[in-house]
PDB file of C-alpha atoms in Angstrom:
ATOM      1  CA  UNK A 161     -18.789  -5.553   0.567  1.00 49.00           C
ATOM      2  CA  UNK A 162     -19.838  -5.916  -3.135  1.00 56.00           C
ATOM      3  CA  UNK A 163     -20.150  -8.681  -5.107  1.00 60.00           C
ATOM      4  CA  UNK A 164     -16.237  -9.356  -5.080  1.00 74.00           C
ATOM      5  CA  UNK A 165     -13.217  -6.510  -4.804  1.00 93.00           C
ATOM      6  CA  UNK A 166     -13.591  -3.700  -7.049  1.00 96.00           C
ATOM      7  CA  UNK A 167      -9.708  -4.657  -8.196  1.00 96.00           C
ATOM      8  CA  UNK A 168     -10.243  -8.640  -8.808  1.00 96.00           C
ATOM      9  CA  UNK A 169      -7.131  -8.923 -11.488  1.00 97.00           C
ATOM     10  CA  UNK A 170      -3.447  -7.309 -12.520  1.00 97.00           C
ATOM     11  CA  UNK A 171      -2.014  -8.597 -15.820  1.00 96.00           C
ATOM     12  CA  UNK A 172       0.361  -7.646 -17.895  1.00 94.00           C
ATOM     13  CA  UNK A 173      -0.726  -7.041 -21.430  1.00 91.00           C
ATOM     14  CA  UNK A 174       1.737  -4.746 -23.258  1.00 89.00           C
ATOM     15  CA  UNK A 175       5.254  -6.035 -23.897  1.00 86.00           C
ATOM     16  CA  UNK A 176       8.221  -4.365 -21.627  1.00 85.00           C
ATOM     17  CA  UNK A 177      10.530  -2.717 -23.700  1.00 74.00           C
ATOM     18  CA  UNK A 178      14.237  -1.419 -23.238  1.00 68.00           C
ATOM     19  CA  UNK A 179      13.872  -1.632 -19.705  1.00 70.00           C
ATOM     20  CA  UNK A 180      15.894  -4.507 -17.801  1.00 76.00           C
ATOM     21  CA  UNK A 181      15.456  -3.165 -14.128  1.00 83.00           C
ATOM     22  CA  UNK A 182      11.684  -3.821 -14.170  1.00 88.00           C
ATOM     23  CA  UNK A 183      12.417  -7.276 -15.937  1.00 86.00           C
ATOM     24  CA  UNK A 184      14.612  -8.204 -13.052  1.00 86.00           C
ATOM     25  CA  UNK A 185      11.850  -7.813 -10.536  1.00 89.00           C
ATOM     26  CA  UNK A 186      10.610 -11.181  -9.385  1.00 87.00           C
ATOM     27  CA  UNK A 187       6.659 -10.024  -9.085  1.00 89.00           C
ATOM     28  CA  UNK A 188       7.185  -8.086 -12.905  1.00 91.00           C
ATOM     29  CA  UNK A 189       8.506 -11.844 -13.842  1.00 90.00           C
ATOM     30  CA  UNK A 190       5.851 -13.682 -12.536  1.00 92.00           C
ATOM     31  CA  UNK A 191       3.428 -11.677 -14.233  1.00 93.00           C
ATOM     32  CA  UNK A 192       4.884 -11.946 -17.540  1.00 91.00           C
ATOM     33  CA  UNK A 193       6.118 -15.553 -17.127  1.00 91.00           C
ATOM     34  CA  UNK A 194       2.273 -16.986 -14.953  1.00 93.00           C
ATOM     35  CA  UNK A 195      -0.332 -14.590 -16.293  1.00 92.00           C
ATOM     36  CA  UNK A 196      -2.474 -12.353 -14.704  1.00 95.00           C
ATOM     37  CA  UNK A 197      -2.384 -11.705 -10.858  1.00 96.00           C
ATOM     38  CA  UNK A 198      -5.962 -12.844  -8.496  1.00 95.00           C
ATOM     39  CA  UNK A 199      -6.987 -10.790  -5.748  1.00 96.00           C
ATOM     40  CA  UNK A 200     -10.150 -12.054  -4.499  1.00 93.00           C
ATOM     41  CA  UNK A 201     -10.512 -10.683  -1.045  1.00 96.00           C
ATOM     42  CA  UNK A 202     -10.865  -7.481   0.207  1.00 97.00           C
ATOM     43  CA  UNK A 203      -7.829  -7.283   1.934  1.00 98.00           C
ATOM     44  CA  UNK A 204      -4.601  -7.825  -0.403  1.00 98.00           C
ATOM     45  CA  UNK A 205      -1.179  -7.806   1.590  1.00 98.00           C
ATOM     46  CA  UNK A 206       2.099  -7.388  -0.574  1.00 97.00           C
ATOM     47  CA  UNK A 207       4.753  -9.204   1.415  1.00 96.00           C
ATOM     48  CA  UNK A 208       8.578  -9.895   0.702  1.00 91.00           C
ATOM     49  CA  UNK A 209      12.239  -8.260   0.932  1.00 88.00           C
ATOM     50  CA  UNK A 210      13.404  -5.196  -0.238  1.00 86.00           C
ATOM     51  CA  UNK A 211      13.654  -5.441  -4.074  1.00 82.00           C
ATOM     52  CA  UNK A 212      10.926  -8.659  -4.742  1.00 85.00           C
ATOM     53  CA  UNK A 213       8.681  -5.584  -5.901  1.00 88.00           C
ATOM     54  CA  UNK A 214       6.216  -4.925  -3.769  1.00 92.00           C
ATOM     55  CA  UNK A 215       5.996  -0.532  -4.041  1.00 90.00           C
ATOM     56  CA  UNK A 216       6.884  -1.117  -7.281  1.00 91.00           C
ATOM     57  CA  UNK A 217       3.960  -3.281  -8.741  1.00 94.00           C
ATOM     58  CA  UNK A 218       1.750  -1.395  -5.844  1.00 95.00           C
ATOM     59  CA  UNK A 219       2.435   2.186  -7.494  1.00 92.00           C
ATOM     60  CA  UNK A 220       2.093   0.336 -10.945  1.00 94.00           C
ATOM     61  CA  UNK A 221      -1.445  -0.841  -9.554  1.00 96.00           C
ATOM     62  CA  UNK A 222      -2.434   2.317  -8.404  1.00 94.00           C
ATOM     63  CA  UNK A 223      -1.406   4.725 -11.431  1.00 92.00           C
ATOM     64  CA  UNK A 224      -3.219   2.627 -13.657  1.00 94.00           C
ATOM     65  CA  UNK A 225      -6.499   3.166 -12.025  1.00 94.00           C
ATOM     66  CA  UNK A 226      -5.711   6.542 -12.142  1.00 91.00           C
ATOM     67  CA  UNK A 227      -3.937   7.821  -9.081  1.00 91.00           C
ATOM     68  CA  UNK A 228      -1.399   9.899  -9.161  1.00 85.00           C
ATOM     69  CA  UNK A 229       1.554   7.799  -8.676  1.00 83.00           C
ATOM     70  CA  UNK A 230       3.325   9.771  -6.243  1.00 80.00           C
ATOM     71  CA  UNK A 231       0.163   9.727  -4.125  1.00 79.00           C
ATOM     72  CA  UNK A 232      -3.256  11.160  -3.549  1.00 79.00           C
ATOM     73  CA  UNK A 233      -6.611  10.871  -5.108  1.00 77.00           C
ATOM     74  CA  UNK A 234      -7.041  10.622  -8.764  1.00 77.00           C
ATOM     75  CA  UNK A 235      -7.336  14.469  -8.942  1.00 69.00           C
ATOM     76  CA  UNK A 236      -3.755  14.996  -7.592  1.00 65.00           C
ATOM     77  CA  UNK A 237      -1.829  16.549 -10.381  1.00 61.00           C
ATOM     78  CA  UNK A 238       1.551  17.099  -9.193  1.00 55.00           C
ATOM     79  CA  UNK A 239       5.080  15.673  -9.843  1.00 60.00           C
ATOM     80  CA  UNK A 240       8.323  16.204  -8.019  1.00 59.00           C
ATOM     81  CA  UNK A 241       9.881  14.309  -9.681  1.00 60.00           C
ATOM     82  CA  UNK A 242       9.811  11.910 -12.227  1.00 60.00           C
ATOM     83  CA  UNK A 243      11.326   8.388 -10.500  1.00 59.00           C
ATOM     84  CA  UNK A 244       8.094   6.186 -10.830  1.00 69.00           C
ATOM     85  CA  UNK A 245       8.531   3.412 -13.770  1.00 80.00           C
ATOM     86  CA  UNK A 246       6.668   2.794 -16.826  1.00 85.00           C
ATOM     87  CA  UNK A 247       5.084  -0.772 -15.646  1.00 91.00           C
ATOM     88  CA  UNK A 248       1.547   0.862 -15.037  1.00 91.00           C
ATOM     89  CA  UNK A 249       1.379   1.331 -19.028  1.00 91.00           C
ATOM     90  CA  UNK A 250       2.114  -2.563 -19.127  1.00 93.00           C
ATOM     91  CA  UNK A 251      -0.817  -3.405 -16.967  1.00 95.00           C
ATOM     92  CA  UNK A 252      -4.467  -4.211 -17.365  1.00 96.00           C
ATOM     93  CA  UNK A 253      -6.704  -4.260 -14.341  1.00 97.00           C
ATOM     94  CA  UNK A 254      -9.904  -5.974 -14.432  1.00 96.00           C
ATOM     95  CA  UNK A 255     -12.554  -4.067 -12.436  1.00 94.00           C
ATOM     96  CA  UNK A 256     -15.990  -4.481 -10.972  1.00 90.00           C
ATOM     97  CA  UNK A 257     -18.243  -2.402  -9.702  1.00 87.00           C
ATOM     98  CA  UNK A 258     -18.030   1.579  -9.188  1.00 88.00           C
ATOM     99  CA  UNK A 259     -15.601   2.740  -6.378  1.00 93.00           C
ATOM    100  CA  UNK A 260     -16.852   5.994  -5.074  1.00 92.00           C
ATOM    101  CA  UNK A 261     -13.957   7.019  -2.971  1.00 93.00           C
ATOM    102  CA  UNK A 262      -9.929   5.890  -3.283  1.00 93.00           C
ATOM    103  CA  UNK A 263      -6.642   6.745  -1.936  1.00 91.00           C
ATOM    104  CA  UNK A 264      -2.888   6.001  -2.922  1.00 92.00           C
ATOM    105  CA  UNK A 265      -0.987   6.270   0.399  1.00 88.00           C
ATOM    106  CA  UNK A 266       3.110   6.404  -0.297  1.00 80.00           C
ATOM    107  CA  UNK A 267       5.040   6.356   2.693  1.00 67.00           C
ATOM    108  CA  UNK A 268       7.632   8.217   1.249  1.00 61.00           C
ATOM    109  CA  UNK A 269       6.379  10.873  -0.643  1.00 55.00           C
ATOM    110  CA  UNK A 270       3.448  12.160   1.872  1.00 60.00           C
ATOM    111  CA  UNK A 271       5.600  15.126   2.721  1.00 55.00           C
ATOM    112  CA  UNK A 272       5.182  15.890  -1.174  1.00 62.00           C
ATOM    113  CA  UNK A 273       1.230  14.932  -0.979  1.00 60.00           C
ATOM    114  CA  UNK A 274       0.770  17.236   2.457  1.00 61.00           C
ATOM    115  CA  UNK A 275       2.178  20.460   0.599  1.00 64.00           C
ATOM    116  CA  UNK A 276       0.143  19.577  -2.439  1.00 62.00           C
ATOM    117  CA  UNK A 277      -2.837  19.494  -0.123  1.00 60.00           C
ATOM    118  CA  UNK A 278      -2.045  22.778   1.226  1.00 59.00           C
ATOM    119  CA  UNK A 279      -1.494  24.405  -1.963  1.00 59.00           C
ATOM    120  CA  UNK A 280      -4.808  23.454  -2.936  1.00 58.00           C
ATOM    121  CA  UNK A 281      -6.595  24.111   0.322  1.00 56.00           C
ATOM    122  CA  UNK A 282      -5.478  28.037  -0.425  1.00 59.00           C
ATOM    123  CA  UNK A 283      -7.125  27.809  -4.007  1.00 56.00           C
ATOM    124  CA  UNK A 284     -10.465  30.225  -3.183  1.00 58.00           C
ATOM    125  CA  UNK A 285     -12.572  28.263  -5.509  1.00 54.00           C
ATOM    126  CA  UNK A 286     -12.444  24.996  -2.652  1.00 50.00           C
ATOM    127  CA  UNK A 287     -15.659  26.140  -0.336  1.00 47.00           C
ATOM    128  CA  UNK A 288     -15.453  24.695   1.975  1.00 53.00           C
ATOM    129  CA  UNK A 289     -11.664  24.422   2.994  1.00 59.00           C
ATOM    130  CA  UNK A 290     -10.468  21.366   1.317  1.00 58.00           C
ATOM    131  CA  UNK A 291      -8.347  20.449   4.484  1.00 59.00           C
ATOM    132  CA  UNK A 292     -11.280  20.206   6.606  1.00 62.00           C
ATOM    133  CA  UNK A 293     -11.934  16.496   4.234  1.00 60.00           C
ATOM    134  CA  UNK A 294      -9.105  15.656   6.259  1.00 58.00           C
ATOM    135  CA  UNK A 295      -9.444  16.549  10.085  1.00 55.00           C
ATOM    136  CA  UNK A 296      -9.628  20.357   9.658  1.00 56.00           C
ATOM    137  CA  UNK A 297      -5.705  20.508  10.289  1.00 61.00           C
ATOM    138  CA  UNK A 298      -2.841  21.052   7.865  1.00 59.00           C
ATOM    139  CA  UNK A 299      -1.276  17.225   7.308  1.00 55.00           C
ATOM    140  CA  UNK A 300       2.189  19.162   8.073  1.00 59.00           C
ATOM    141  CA  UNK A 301       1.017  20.676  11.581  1.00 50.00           C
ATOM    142  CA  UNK A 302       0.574  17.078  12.432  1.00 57.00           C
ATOM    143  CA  UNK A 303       3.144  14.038  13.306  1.00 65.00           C
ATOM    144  CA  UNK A 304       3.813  11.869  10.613  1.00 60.00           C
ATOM    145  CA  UNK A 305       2.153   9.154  12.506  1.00 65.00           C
ATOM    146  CA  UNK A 306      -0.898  11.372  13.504  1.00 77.00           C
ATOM    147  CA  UNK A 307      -1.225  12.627   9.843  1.00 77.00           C
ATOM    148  CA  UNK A 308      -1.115   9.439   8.487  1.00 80.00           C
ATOM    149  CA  UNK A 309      -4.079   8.309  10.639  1.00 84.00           C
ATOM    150  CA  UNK A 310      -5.557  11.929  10.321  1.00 82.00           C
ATOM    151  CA  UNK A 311      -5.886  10.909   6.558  1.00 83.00           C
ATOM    152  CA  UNK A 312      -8.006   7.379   7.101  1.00 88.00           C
ATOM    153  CA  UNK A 313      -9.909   7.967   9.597  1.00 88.00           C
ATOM    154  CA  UNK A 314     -11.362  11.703   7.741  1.00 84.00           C
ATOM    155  CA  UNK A 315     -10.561  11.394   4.277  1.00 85.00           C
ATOM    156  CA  UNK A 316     -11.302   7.931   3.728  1.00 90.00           C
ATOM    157  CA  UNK A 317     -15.133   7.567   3.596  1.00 90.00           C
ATOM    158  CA  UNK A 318     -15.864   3.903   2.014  1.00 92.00           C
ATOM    159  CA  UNK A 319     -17.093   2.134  -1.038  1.00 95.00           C
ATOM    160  CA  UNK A 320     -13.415   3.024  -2.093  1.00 96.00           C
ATOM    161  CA  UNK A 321     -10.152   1.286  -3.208  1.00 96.00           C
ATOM    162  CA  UNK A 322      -7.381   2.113  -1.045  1.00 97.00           C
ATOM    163  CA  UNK A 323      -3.453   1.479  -1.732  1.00 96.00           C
ATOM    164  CA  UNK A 324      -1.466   2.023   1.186  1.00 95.00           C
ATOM    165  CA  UNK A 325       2.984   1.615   0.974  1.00 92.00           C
ATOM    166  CA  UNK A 326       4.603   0.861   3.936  1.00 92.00           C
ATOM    167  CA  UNK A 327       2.206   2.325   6.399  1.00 91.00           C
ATOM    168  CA  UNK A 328       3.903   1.317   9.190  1.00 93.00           C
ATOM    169  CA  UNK A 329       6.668   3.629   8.142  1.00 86.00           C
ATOM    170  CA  UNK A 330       4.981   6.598  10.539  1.00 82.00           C
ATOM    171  CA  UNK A 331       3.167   4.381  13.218  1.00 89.00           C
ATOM    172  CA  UNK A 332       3.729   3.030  15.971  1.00 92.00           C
ATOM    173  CA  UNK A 333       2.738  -0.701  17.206  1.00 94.00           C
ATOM    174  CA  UNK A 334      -0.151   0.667  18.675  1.00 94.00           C
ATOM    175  CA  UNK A 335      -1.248   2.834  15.926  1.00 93.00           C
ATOM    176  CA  UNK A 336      -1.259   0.141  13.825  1.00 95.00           C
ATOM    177  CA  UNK A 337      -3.439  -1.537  15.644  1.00 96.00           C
ATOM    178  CA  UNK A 338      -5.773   1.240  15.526  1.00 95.00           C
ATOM    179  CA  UNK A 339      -5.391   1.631  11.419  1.00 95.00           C
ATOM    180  CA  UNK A 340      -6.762  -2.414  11.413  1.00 97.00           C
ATOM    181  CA  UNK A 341      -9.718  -1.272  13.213  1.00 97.00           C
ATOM    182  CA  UNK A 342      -9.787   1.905  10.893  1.00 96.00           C
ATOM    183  CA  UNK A 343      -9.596  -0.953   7.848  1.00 97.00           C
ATOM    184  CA  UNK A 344     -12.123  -3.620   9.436  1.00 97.00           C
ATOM    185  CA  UNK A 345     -15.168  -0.109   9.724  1.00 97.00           C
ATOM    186  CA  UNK A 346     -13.877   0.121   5.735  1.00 97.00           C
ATOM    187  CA  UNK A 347     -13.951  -2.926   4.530  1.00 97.00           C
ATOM    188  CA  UNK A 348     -17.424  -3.295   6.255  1.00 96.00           C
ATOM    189  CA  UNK A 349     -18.608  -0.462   4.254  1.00 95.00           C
ATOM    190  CA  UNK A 350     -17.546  -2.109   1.144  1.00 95.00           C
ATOM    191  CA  UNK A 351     -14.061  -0.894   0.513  1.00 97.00           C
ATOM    192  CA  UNK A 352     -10.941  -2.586  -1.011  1.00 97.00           C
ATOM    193  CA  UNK A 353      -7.304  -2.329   0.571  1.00 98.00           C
ATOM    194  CA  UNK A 354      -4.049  -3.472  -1.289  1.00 98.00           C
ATOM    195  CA  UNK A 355      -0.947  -3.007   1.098  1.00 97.00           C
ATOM    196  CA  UNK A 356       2.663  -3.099   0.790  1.00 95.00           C
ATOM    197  CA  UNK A 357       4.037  -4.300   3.726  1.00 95.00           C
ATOM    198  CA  UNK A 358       6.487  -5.745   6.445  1.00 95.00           C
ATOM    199  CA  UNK A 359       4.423  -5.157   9.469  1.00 96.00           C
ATOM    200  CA  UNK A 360       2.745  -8.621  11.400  1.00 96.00           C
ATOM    201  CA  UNK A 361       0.883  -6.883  12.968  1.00 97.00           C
ATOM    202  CA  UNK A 362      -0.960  -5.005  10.196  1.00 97.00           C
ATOM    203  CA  UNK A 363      -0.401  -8.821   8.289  1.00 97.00           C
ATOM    204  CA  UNK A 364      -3.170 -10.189  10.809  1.00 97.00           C
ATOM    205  CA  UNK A 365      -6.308  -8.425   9.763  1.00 98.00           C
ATOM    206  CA  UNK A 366      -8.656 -11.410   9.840  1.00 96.00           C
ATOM    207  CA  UNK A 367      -9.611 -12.421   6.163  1.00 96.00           C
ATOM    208  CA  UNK A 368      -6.200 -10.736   4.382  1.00 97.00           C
ATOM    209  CA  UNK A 369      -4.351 -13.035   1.566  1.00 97.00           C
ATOM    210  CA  UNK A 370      -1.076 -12.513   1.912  1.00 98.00           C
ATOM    211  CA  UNK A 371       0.594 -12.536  -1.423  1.00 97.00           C
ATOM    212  CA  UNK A 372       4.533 -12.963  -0.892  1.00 96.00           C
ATOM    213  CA  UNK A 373       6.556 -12.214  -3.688  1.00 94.00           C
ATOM    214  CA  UNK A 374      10.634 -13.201  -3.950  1.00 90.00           C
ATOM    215  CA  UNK A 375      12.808 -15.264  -6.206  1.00 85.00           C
ATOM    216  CA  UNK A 376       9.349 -17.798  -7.019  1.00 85.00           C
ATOM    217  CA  UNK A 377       7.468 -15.042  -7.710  1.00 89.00           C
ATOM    218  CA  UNK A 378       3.989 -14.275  -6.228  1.00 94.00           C
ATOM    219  CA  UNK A 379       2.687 -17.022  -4.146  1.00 95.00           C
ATOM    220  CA  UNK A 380      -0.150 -16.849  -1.140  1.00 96.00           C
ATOM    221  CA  UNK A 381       0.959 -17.845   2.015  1.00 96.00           C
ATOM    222  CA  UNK A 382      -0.811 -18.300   5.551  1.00 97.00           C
ATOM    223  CA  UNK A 383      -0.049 -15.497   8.266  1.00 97.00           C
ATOM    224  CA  UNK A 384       1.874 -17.711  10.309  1.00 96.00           C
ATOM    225  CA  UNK A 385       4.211 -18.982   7.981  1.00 95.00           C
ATOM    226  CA  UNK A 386       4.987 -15.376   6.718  1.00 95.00           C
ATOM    227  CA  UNK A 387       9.209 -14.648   7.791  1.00 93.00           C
ATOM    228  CA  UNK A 388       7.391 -11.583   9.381  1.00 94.00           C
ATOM    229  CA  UNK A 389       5.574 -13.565  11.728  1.00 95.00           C
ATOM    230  CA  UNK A 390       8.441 -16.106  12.636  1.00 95.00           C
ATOM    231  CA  UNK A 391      11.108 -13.669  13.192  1.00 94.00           C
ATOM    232  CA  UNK A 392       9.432 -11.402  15.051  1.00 94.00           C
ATOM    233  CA  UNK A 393       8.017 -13.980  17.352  1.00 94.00           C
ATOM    234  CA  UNK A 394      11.617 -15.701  18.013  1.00 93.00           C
ATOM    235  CA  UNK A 395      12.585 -12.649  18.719  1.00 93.00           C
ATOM    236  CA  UNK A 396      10.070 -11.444  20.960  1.00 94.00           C
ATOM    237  CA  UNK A 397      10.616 -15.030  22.809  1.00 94.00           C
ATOM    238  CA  UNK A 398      14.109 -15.023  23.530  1.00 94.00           C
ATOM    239  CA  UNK A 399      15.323 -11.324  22.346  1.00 93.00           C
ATOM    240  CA  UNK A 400      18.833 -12.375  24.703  1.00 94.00           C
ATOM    241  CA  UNK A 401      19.653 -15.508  22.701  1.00 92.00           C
ATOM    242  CA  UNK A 402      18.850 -13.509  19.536  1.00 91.00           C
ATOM    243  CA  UNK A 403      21.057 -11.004  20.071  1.00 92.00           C
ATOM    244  CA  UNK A 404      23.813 -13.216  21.043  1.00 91.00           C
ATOM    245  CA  UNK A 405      23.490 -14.776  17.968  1.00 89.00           C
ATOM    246  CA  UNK A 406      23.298 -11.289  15.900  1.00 91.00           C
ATOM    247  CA  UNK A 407      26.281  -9.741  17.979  1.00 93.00           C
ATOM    248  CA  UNK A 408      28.747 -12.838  18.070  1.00 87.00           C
ATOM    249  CA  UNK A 409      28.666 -12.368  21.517  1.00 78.00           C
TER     250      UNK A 409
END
């Protein structure tokens, strides 16, 4: 990789007006109350329970390098609707280098991002077919899991920054394992990755900070000591006694 990631810094420099539902998000908090945000590896994981932030200061990230924030490249230019915040006006990233490739992956609104795709792959002025940049088949002919990985291992071809929400969402465990190797070839060729997430298995990749945010705010945290990590495992240990406990019975 380059010098250092090609995202190395997230603060928040304009004031947050008239809006009390982003000021009652731990990670939007932290930023305002600690300063700017480090990420200093090449592998960022956003970690925590529903509502601590994580898509939301992700799709901040991502819109203000320029993505579209319901997903895509930076030369996505649709809407479906209008439900992402303001925060990404608030924010200042500090940048090095020159990315030549990037993706915003959102879980939730691929659906939107596939039929965008194919809209565009039917424009005659894209010679050759745009969908071919991503496998050569239509992201909806395609599972969600399969399209999802369709979409890294075709369309993402390095020296790029890569946001990815809730991956896991479409894949399975071993999937997942095969987007970390997809990551590791990426990374390799000098690419960034920040990732929302609540997977432990994606939380492994060697290298990653893990950046948990909740009711402290942002703080890194080793792998192991991630809830992630030591739920799943005393589950996996003794799922009877775990269930006992969850059932009453």
């Amino acid at each position: 990789m380059q010098s250092g990631p090609y995202i190395s810094a997230v603060a928040l420099t304009q004031p947050i007006e008239h809006d009390r539902y982003l000021l009652d998000i731990p990670a939007v908090r932290h930023l305002l109350e600690r300063g700017p945000l480090a990420l200093s590896r090449p592998v960022t994981f956003l970690v925590g329970e529903n509502g601590a932030g994580k898509s939301t200061l992700l799709e901040a990230i991502a819109a203000a390098y320029g993505f579209n924030p319901e997903g895509g490249t930076k030369n996505f230019r649709f809407s479906t609707a209008h439900a992402h915040s303001e925060l990404w006006k608030c924010l200042t990233l500090t940048k090095r280098g020159w990315a030549s490739d990037g993706f915003f992956l959102r879980a939730e609104s691929f659906f939107n991002t596939a039929t965008y795709l194919d809209q565009m792959d039917e424009v005659p002025a894209f010679s050759p077919s745009l969908i071919d940049s991503y496998g050569g088949v239509s992201l909806h002919h395609q599972s969600h899991g399969e399209s999802f990985l369709a979409l890294v291992q075709n369309r993402f071809g390095g020296h790029g920054v890569y946001l990815l929400d809730e991956p896991e969402a479409a894949l399975s465990p071993m999937r997942q394992m095969t987007l970390l190797a997809e990551m590791d070839a990426l990374v390799k060729d000098r690419s960034q990755f920040i990732i929302s997430t609540h997977s432990p298995i994606l939380m492994a990749f060697p290298g990653a900070e893990i950046l948990q945010l909740g009711s402290q705010g942002i703080t890194s945290i080793p792998y192991q000591e991630t809830e992630h990590y030591q739920i799943t495992r005393r589950f996996l240990e003794n799922p009877e006694r775990m269930l006992r406990y969850l059932l009453g019975t």
